[in-house]
Coordinates of C-alpha atoms and ligand atoms in Angstrom, one line a residue:
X1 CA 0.0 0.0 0.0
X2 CA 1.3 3.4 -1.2
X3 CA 2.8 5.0 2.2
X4 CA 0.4 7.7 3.7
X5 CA 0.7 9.8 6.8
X6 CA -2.8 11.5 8.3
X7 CA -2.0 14.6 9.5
X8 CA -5.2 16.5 10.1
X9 CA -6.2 15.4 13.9
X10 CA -8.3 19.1 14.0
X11 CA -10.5 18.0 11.2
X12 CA -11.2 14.4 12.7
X13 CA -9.8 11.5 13.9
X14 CA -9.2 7.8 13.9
X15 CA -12.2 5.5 15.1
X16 CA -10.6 3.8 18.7
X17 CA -10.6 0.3 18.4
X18 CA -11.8 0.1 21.6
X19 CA -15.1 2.1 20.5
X20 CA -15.6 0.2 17.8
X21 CA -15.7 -2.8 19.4
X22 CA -18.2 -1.2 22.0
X23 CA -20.5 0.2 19.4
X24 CA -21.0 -3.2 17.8
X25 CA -23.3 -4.8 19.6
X26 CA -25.9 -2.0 19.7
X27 CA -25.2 -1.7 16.0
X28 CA -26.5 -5.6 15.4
X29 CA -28.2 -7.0 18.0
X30 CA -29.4 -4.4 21.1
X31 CA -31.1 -2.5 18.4
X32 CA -34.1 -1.5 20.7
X33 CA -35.6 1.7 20.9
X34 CA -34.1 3.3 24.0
X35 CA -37.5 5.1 24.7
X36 CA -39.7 2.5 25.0
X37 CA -40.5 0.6 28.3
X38 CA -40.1 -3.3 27.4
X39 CA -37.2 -5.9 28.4
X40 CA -35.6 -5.3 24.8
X41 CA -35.0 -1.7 25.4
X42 CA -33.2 -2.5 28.7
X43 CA -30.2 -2.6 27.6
X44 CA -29.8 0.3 25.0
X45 CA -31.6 2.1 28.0
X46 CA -28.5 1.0 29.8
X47 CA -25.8 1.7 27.5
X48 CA -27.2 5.7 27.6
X49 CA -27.2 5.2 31.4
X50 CA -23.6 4.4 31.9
X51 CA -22.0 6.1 28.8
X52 CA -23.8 9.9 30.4
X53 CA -22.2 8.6 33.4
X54 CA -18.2 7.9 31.9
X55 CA -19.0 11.2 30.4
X56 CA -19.7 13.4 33.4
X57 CA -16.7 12.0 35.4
X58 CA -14.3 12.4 32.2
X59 CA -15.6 16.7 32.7
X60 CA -16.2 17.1 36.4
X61 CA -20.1 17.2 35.5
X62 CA -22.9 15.2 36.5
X63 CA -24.7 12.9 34.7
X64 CA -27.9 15.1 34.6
X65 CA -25.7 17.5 33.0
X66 CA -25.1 15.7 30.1
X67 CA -27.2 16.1 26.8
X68 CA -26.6 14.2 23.4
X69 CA -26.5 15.8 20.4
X70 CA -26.0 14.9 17.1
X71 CA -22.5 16.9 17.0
X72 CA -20.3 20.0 17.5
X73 CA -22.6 22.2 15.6
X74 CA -25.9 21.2 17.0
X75 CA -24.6 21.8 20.8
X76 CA -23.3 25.4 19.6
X77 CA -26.2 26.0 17.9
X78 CA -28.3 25.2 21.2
X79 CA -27.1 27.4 22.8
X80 CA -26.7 30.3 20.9
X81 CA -30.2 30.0 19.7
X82 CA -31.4 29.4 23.0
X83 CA -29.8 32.5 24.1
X84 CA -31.4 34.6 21.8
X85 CA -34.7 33.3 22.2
X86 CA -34.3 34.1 26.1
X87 CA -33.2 37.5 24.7
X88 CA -29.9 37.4 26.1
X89 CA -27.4 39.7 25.1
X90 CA -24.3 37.5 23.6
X91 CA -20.2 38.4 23.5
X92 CA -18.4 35.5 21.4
X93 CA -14.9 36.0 19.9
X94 CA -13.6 36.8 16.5
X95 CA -12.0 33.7 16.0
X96 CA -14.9 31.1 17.0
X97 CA -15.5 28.0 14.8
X98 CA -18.3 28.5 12.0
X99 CA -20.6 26.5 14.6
X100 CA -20.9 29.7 17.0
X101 CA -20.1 32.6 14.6
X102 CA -23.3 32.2 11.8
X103 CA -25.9 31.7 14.3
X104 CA -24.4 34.2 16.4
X105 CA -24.4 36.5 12.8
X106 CA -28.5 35.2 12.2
X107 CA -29.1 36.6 16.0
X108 CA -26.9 40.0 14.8
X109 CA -28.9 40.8 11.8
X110 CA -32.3 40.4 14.2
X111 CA -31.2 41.9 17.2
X112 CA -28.3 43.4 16.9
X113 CA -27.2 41.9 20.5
X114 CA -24.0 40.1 19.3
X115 CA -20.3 41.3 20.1
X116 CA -17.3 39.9 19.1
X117 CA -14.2 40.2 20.8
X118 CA -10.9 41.0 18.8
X119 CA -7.4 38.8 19.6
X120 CA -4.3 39.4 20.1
X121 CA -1.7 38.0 17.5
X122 CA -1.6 35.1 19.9
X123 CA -5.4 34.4 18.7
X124 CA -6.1 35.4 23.0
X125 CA -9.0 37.0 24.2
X126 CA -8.3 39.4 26.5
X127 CA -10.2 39.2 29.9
X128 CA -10.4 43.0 30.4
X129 CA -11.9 43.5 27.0
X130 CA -14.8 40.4 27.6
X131 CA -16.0 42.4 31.3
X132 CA -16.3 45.5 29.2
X133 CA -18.2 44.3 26.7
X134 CA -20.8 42.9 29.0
X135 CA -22.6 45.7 29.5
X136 CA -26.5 44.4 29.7
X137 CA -27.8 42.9 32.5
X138 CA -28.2 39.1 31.6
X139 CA -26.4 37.2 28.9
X140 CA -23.9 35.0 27.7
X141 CA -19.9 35.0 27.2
X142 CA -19.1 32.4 24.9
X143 CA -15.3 32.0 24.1
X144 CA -13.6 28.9 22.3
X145 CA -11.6 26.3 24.7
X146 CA -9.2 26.0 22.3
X147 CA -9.0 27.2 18.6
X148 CA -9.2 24.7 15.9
X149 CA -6.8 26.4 13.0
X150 CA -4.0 27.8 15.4
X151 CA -4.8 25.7 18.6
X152 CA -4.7 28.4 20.7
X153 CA -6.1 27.6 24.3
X154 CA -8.1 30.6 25.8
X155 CA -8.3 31.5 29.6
X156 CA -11.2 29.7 30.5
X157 CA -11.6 29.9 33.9
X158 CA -10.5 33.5 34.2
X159 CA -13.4 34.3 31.6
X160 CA -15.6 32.4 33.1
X161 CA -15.1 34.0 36.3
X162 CA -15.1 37.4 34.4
X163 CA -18.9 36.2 33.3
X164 CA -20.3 35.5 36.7
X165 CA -18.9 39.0 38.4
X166 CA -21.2 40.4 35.6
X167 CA -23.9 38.2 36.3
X168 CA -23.5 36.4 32.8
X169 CA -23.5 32.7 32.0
X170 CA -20.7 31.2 30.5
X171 CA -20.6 28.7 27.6
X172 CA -17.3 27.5 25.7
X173 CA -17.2 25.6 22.7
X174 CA -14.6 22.6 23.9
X175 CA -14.8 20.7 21.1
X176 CA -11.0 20.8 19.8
X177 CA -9.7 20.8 23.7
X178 CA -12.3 17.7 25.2
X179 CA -10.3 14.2 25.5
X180 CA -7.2 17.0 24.6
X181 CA -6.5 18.8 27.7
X182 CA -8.2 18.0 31.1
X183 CA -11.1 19.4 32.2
X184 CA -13.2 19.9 35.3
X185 CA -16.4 21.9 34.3
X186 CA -16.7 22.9 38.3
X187 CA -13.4 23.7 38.7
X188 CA -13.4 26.1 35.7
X189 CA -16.5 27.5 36.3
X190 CA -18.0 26.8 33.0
X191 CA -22.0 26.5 32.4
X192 CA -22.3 25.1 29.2
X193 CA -19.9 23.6 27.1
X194 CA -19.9 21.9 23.4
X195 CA -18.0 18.4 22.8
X196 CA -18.0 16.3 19.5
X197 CA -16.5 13.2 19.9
X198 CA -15.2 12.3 16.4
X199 CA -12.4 14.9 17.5
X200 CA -11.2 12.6 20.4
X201 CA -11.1 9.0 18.5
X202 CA -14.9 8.6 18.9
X203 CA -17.6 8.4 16.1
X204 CA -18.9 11.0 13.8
X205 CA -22.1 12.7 14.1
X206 CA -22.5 12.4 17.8
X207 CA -21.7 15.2 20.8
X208 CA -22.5 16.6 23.6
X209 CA -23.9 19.6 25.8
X210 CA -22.6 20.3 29.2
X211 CA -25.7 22.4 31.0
X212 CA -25.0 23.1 34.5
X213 CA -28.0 22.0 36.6
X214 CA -30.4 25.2 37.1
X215 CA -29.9 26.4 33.7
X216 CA -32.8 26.5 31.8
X217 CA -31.9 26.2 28.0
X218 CA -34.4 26.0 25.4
X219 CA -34.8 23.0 23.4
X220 CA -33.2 23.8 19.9
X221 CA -34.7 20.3 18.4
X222 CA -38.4 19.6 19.8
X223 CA -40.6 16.6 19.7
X224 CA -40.6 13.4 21.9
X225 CA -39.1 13.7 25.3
X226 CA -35.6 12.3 25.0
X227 CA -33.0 13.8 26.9
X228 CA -35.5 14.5 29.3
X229 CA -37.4 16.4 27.3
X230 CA -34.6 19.0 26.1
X231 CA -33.7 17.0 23.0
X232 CA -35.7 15.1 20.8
X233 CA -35.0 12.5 18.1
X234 CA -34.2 8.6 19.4
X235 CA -31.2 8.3 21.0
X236 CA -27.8 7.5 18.7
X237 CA -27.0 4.3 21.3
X238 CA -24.1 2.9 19.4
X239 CA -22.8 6.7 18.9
X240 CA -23.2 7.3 22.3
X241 CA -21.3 4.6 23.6
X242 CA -18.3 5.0 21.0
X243 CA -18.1 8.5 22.2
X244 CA -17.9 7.1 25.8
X245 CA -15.9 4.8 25.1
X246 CA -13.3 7.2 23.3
X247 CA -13.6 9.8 26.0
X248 CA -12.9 7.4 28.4
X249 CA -10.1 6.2 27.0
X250 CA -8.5 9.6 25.8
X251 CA -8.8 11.0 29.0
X252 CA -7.0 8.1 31.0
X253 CA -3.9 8.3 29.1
X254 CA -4.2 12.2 28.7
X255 CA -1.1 13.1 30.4
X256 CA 1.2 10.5 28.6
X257 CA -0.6 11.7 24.9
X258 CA 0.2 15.3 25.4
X259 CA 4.2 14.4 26.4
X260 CA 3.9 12.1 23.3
X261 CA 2.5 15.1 21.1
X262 CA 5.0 17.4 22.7
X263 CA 7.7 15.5 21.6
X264 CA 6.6 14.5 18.0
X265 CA 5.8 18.7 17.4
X266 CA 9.4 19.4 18.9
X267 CA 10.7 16.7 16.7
X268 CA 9.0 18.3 13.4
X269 CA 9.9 22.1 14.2
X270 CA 13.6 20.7 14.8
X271 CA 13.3 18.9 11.3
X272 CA 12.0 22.1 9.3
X273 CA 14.4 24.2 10.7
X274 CA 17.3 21.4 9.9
X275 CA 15.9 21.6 6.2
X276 CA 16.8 25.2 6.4
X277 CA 12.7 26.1 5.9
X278 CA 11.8 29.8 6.9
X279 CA 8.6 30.0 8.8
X280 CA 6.1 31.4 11.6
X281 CA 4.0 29.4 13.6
X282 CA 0.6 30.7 15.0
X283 CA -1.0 30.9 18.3
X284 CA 2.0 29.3 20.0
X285 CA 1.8 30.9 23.0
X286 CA -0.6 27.9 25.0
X287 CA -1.5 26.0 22.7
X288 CA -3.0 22.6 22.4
X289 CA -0.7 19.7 21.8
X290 CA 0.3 18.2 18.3
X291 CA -1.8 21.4 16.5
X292 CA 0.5 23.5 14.6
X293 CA -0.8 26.0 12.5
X294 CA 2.7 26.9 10.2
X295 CA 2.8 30.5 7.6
X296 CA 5.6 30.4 4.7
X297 CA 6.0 33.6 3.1
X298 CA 6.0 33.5 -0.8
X299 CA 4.0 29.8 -0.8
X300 CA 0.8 29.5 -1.2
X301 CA -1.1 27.2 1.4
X302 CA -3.2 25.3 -1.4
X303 CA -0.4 24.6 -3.4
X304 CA 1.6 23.3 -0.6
X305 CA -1.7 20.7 0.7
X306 CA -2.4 19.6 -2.8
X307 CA 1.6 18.7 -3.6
X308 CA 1.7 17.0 -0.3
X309 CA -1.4 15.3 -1.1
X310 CA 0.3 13.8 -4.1
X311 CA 3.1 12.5 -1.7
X312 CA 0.6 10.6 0.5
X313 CA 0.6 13.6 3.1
X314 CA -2.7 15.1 5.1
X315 CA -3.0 18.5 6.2
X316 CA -5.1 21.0 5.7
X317 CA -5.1 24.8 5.1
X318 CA -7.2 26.1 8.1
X319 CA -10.3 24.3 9.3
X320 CA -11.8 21.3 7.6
X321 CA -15.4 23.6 7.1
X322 CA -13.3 26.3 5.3
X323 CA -11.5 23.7 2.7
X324 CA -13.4 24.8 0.1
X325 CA -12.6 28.3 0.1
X326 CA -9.8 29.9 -0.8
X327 CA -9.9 33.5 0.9
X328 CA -8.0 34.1 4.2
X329 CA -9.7 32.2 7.2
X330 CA -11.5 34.9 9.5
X331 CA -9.1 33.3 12.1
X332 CA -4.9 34.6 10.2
X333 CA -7.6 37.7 10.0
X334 CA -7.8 38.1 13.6
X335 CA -4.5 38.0 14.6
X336 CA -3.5 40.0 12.2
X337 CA -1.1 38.2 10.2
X338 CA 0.4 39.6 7.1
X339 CA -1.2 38.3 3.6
X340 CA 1.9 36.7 2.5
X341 CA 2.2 34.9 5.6
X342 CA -1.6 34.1 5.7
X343 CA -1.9 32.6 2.3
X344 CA 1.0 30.6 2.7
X345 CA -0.6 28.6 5.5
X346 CA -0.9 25.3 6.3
X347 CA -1.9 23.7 9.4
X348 CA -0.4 20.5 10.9
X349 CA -2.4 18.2 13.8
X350 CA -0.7 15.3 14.7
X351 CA -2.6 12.4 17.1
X352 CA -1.7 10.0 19.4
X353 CA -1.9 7.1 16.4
X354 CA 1.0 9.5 14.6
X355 CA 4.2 8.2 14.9
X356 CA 8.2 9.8 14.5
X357 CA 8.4 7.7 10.9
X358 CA 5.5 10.3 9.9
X359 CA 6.9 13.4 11.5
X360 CA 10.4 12.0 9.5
X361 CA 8.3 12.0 6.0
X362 CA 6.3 14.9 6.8
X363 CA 9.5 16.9 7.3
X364 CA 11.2 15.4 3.9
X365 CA 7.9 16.2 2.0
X366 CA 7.7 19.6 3.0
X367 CA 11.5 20.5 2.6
X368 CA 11.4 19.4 -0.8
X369 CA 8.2 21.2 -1.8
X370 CA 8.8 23.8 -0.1
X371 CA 12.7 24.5 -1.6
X372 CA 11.0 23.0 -5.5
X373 CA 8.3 26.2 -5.0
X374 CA 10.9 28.9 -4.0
X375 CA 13.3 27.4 -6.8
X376 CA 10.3 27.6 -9.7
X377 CA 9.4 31.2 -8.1
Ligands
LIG1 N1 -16.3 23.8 17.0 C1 -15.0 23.7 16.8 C2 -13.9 24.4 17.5 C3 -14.6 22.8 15.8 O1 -13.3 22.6 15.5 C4 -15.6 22.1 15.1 C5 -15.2 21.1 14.0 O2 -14.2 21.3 13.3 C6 -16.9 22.3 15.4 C7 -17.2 23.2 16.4 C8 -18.0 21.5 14.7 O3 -18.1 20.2 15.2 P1 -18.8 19.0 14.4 O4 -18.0 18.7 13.3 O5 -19.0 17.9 15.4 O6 -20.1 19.6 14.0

């Protein structure tokens, strides 16, 4: 088989075997309706009983706190649509995932109660700017865990606290940080936060919401009275355990994935350098693991995924959602990084099922492309 390497961990990742292998029976033969009240539905009833409890302890939360969703998108969505049918005023950041910023835009054009926070060339939102931009009396702070094209991980708890002096609720969209970086929703003081878990070695097309008990949300999806009545549509079993599954096993060997990462990143910027390549990285400043969002002046980021490509190589030029375009992602926007430098972006997320022969042939790849390019220039 022609040698690949996957290197676009921010976009999705790798199925767990270990997931897998616990989705399969309620793929085949515990196919029963978790909803209805029969023996047969015991055990997919079950399965969402214990994989909302793996959940809650992997975040701090409890079970109760836990709502399925169908992904990243959908818990985003939730929330920022319930906030604006609660008439909430909302403050979100310049650089948030599509997921937060249209619905956030739909809310703008009919209320006009949506601000959005500028970043420094770190991509960090400052705290002092968030508490004066919550002027109104009740609303929502939403703010990133960690950004998805430059991996940039914001001050959670310190916004959060800034939130509750003002009286405001705090959501964060976790979705690149959950089974990433640990987490303890109490601890940080969060309210409601967004997980997907095909971005921690689970399924596709399952998440999460975190709610903090007493918070009275909205239902964005309506009909029967699944997830006690705040999310309707028959439960995803299988998905649900696969996520719980991953999570699980993501979070127990958390600590030994992001040494892992840290060493395969320090490995690869050692490499580039050692091939004599010329480059900036973004957002280093606290950053998650393995994500490395890399700006070549004179290249142009497209050029440099599709020649890769064609050498069995995966990355991607800013966030999976925005492959198809070809402008400058809101995000180099933000932090204000020169349009050479922008356009010649790529970004680089490496997992724990990357190894250092991958980081070796990423390095090669890239040197050569990189050094052909500037030689055809
Ligand atoms: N939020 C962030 C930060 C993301 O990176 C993504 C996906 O890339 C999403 C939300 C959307 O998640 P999903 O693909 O599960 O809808």
């Amino acid at each position: 088989m022609k040698r690949y390497v996957y290197a676009d961990n921010a976009a999705t990742t790798r199925l767990s075997m270990k997931a897998y292998e616990a989705m399969k029976p309620y793929l085949l033969n515990e196919y029963g309706n978790a909803s209805q009240p029969y023996s047969f539905a015991r055990s997919s009833k079950k399965a969402l009983k214990n994989s909302r409890e793996i959940i809650a302890r992997c975040i701090g939360a409890l079970p109760e706190e836990i709502y399925f969703t169908s992904c990243g998108t959908e818990s985003d969505n939730w929330v920022i649509c319930g906030a604006a049918k609660r008439n909430m005023s909302i403050v979100t950041s310049s650089i948030e995932h599509h997921a937060i910023l249209r619905p956030c835009e739909d809310v703008q054009r009919v209320n006009g109660n949506v601000q959005f926070l500028p970043v420094s060339e770190d991509g960090l939102v400052s705290v002092e700017d968030a508490k004066r931009s919550m002027q109104n009396s009740c609303g929502i702070l939403s703010v990133m865990f960690a950004n998805n094209e430059i991996g940039t991980i914001q001050p959670i708890k310190n916004l959060a606290k800034a939130a509750h002096q003002k009286g405001w609720l705090f959501h964060t969209d976790a979705v690149q940080a959950v089974g990433h970086v640990p987490i303890d929703v109490h601890e940080l003081g969060v309210d409601m936060l967004s997980a997907s878990a095909h971005k921690f070695n689970g399924p596709k097309g399952i998440g999460f919401l975190y709610i903090k008990k007493g918070i009275e949300l909205p239902p964005l999806i309506n009909g029967g009275m699944q997830e006690s009545g705040y999310r309707a549509g028959t439960e995803n079993v299988a998905s649900v355990v696969g996520m719980a599954s991953a999570l699980e096993e993501n979070v127990r060997v958390i600590g030994d994935t992001n040494l892992y990462l840290q060493n395969l990143e320090t490995r690869l910027l050692d490499g580039m350098r050692h091939q004599g390549l010329i480059f900036k990285r973004n957002g280093a400043l606290s950053h998650i693991f393995g994500n490395l969002s890399l700006s070549f002046a004179g290249q142009n980021g497209e050029t440099l995924l599709h020649r890769l490509d064609l050498n069995g190589v995966f990355v991607s030029t800013g966030s999976a959602c925005d492959s198809r375009r070809t402008q400058v992602s809101h995000v180099l926007k933000a932090i204000g990084l020169e349009g050479s430098l922008a356009k010649g972006t790529i970004r680089i997320s490496l997992g724990r099922y990357n190894n250092t022969d991958d980081v070796e042939y990423l390095v090669e790849c890239l040197g050569k492309i990189v050094l052909d390019n500037k030689l055809k220039a």
